[in-house]
Coordinates of C-alpha atoms and ligand atoms in Angstrom, one line a residue:
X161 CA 54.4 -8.7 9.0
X162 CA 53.0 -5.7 10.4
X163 CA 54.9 -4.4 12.9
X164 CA 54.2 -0.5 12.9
X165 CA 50.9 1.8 11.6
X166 CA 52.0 5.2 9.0
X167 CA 48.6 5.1 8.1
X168 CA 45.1 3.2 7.3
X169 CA 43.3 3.2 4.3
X170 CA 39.7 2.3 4.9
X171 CA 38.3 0.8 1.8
X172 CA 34.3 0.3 2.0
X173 CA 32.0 -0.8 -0.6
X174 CA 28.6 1.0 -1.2
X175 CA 25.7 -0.3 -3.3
X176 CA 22.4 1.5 -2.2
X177 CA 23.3 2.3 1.3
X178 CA 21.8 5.7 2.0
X179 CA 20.3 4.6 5.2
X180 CA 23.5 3.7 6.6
X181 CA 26.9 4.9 5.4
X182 CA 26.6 8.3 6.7
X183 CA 26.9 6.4 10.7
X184 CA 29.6 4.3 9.4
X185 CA 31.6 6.7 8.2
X186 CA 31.2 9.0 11.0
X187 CA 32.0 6.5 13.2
X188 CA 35.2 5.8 11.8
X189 CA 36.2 9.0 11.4
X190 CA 35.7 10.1 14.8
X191 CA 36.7 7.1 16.6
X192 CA 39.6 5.1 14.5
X193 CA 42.9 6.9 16.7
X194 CA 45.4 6.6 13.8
X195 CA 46.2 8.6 10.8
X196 CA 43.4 7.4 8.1
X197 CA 42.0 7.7 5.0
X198 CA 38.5 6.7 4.2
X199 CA 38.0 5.1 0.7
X200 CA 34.4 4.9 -0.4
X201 CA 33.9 2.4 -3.9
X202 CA 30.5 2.8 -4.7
X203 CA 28.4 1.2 -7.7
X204 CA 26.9 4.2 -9.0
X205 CA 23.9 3.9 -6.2
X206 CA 20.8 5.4 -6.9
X207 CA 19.3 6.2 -3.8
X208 CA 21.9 8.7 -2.8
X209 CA 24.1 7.2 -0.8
X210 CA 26.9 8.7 -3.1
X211 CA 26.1 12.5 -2.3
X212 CA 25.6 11.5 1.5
X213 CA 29.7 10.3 0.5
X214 CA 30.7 13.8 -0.9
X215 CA 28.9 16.1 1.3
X216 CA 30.9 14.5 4.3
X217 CA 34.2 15.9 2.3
X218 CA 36.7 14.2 3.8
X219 CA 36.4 10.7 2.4
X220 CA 37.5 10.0 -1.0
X221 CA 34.6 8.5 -3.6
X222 CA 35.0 6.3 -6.4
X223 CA 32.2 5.4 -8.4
X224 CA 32.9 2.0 -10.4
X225 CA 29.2 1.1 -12.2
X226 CA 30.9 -2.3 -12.9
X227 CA 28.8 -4.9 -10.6
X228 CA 31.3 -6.9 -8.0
X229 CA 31.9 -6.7 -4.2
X230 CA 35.5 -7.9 -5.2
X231 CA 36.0 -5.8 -7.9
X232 CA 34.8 -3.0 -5.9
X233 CA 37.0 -4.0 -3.1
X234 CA 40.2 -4.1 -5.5
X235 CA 39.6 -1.1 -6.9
X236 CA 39.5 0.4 -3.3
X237 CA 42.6 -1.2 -2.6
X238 CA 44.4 0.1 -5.5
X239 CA 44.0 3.3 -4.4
X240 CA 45.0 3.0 -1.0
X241 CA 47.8 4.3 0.4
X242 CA 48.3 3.2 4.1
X243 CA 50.4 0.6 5.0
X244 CA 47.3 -1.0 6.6
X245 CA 44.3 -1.8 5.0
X246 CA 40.6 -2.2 6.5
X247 CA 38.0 -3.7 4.4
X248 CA 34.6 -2.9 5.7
X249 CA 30.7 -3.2 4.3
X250 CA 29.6 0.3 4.0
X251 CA 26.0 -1.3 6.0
X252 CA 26.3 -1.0 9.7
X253 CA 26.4 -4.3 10.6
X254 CA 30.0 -4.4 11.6
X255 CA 30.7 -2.7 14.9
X256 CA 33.5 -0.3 13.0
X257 CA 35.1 1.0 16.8
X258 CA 36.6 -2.3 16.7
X259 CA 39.0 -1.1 14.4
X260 CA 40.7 0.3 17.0
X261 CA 41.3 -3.3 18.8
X262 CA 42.1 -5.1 15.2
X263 CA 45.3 -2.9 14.6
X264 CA 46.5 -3.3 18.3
X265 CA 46.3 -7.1 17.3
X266 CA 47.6 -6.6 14.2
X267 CA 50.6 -5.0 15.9
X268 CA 51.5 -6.9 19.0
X269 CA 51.6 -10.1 16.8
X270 CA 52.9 -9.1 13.8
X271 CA 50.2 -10.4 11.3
X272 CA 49.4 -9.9 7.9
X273 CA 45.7 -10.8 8.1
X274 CA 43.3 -9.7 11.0
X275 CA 39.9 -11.1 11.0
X276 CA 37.2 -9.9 12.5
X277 CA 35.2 -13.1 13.9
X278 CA 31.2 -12.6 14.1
X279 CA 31.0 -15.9 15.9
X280 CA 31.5 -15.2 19.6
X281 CA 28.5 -12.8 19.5
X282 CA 26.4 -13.8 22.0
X283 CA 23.8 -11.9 20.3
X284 CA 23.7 -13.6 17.3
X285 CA 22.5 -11.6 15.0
X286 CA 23.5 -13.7 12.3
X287 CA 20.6 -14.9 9.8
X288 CA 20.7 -18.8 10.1
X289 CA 20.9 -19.7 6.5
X290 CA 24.1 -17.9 6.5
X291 CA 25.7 -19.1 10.0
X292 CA 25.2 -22.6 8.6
X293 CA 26.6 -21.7 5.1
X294 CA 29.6 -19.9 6.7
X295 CA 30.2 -23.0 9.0
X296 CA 30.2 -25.3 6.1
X297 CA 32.5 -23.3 4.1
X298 CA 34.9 -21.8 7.0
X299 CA 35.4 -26.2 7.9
X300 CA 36.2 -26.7 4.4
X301 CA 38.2 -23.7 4.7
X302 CA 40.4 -24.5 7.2
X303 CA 40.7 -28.2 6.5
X304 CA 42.7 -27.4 2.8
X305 CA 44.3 -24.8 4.0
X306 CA 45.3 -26.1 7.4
X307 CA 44.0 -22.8 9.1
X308 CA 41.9 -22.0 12.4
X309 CA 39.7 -19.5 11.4
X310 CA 36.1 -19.2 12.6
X311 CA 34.5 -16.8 10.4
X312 CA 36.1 -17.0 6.9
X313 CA 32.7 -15.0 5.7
X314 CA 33.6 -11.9 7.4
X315 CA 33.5 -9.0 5.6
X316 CA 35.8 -7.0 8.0
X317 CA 39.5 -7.4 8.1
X318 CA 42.8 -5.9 8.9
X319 CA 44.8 -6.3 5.7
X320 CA 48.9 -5.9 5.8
X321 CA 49.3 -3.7 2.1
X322 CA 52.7 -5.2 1.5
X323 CA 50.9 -8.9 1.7
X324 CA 47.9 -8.3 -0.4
X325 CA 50.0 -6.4 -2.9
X326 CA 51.6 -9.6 -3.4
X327 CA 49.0 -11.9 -4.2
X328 CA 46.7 -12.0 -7.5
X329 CA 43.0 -11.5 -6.7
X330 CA 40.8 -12.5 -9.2
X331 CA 37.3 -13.4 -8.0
X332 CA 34.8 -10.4 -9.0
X333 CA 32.1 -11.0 -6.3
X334 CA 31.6 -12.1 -3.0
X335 CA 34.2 -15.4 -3.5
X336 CA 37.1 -12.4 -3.1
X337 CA 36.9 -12.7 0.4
X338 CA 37.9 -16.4 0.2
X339 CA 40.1 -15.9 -2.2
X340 CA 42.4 -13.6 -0.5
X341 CA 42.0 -15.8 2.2
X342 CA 43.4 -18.9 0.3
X343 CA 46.3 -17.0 -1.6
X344 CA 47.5 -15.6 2.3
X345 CA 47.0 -19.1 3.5
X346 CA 49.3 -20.2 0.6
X347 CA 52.4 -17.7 1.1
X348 CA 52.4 -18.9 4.5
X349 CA 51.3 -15.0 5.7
X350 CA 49.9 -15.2 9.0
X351 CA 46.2 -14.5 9.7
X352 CA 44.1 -14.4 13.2
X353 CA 41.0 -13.1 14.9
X354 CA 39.7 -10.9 17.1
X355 CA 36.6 -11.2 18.0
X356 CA 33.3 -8.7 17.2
X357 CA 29.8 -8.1 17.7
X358 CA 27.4 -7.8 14.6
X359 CA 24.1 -6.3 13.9
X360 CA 21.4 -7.0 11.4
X361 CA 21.0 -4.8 8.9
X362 CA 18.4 -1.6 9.1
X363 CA 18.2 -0.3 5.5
X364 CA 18.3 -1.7 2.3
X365 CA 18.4 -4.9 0.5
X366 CA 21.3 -7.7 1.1
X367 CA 23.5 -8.0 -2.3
X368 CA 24.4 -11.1 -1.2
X369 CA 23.0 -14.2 -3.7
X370 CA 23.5 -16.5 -1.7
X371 CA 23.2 -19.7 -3.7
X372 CA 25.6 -18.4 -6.6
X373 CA 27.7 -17.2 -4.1
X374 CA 28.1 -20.3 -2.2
X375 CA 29.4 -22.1 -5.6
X376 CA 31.3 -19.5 -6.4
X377 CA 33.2 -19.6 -3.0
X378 CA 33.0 -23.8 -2.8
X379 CA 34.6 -23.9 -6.3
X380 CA 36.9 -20.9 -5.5
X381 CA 38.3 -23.5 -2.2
X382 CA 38.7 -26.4 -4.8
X383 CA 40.7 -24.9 -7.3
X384 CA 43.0 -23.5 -4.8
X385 CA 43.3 -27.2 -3.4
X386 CA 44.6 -29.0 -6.7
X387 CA 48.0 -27.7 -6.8
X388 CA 51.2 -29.9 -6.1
X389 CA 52.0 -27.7 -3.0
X390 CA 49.1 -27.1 -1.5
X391 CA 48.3 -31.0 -1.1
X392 CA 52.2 -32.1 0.3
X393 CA 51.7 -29.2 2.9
X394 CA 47.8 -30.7 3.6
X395 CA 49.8 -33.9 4.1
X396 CA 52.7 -32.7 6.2
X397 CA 50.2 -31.1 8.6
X398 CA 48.1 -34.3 8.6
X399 CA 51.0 -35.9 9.7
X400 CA 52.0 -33.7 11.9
X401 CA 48.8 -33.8 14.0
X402 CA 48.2 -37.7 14.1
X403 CA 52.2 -37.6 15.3
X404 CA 50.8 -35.9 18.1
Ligands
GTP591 N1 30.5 -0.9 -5.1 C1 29.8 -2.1 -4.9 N2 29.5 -2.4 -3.6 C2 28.8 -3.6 -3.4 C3 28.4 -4.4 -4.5 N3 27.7 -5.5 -4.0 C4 27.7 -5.3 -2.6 N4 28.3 -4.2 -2.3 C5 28.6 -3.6 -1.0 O1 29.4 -4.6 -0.3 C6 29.0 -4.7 1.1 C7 28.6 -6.2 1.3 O2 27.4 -6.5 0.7 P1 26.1 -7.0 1.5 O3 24.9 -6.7 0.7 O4 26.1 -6.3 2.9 O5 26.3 -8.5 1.7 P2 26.2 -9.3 3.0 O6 27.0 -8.6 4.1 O7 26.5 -10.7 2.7 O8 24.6 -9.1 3.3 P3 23.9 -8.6 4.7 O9 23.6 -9.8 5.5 O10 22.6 -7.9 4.2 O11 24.8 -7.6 5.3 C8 27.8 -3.7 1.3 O12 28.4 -2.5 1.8 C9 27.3 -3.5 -0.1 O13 26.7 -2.2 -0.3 C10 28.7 -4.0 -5.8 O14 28.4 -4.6 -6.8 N5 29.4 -2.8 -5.9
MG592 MG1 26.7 -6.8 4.8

């Protein structure tokens, strides 16, 4: 439950994103209308997007050489100290001014999770390889967990710090995201959507492997499934709907 904002920590990942943290982090800084701190992990990037961090001077930079979008992610988190959290790729694809519109959601429902969904862009910007792979996984998803999400891939989320201080992350890489995702699901903390728009990206390579990735996330959604609990409350809500 998140019913009020003291303050929002801004975690982003950087690895090699010279070309476009600097508008990110502008953006955010000018635009996001609550008290915020802006938490850059990067992983010791070589093409400077590290010095573009300090110059700036008012974000805070850790440098964690350890590969890992979750680990990176974690340790961002860690060092957080709003009671909100947003979690945000440091590569101008997300459209960060919706921020803004993911905390008033966050607020006038009370949630612990806000997403926000790429899939209502009528631009779609989306690369189809990963639409489809997101689609696959987000069904899969939501059919274990008994959820309604659209866009389990999103990178770009409105985090309660209570909630996620109370689950164990342990996925490294990209399968973090699905992870929390399953472990939120499983405490019963409430998660919805806004929707957002979504650009390709300008600079730099996508860290994203996609076919380890999609195992890793695919077994990440099994081995959540196999406990006692998780399959009577797949049943119950089975029930449920074919009661209706
Ligand atoms: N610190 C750190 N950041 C990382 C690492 N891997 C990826 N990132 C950052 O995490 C964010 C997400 O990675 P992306 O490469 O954008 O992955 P993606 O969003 O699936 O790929 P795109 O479609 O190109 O956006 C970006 O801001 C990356 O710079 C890592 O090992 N360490
Ligand atoms: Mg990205």
């Amino acid at each position: 439950m998140t019913s009020k904002v003291e303050m929002i920590s801004v975690v982003i990942p950087t690895l090699n994103e010279a070309g476009n943290i600097l508008e990110a982090i502008k953006t955010i800084h000018e635009d996001l209308a609550y008290p915020k701190e802006i938490i850059v992990v990067d992983g010791n990037s070589t093409d400077g997007t590290k010095e573009i961090v300090q110059e700036l001077g008012y974000c805070k930079l850790i440098v964690e050489p350890r590969r890992g979008y979750g680990l990176a992610l974690k340790i961002g988190m860690k060092n957080a100290k709003g009671n909100i959290i947003i979690m945000v790729d440091g590569d101008g694809t997300y459209e960060v001014r919706h921020i803004n519109r993911m905390i008033a959601k966050m607020i006038k429902d009370d949630a612990d999770m806000v997403l926000a969904t790429r899939m209502y862009d009528p631009k779609k910007a989306m690369g189809i390889m990963n639409f489809v792979g997101n689609k696959v996984i987000t069904f899969f998803f939501d059919f274990v967990y008994s959820q309604f999400l659209s866009d389990t891939q999103s990178g770009f989320r409105a985090i309660s710090h209570e909630a996620i201080n109370s689950v164990e992350l342990n996925e490294g890489d990209m399968a973090f995201a699905t992870e929390m995702l399953i472990k939120f699901a499983k405490e019963g903390y409430s998660m919805i959507e806004v929707p957002t728009t979504y650009k390709a990206r300008k600079y730099g390579k996508p860290k994203l492997r996609r076919f380890k990735s999609g195992i890793e996330i695919f077994s990440t959604i099994f081995k959540g499934s196999l406990d006692a609990d998780t399959i009577r409350k797949r049943e119950a809500a089975w029930k449920k709907t074919r009661a209706k």
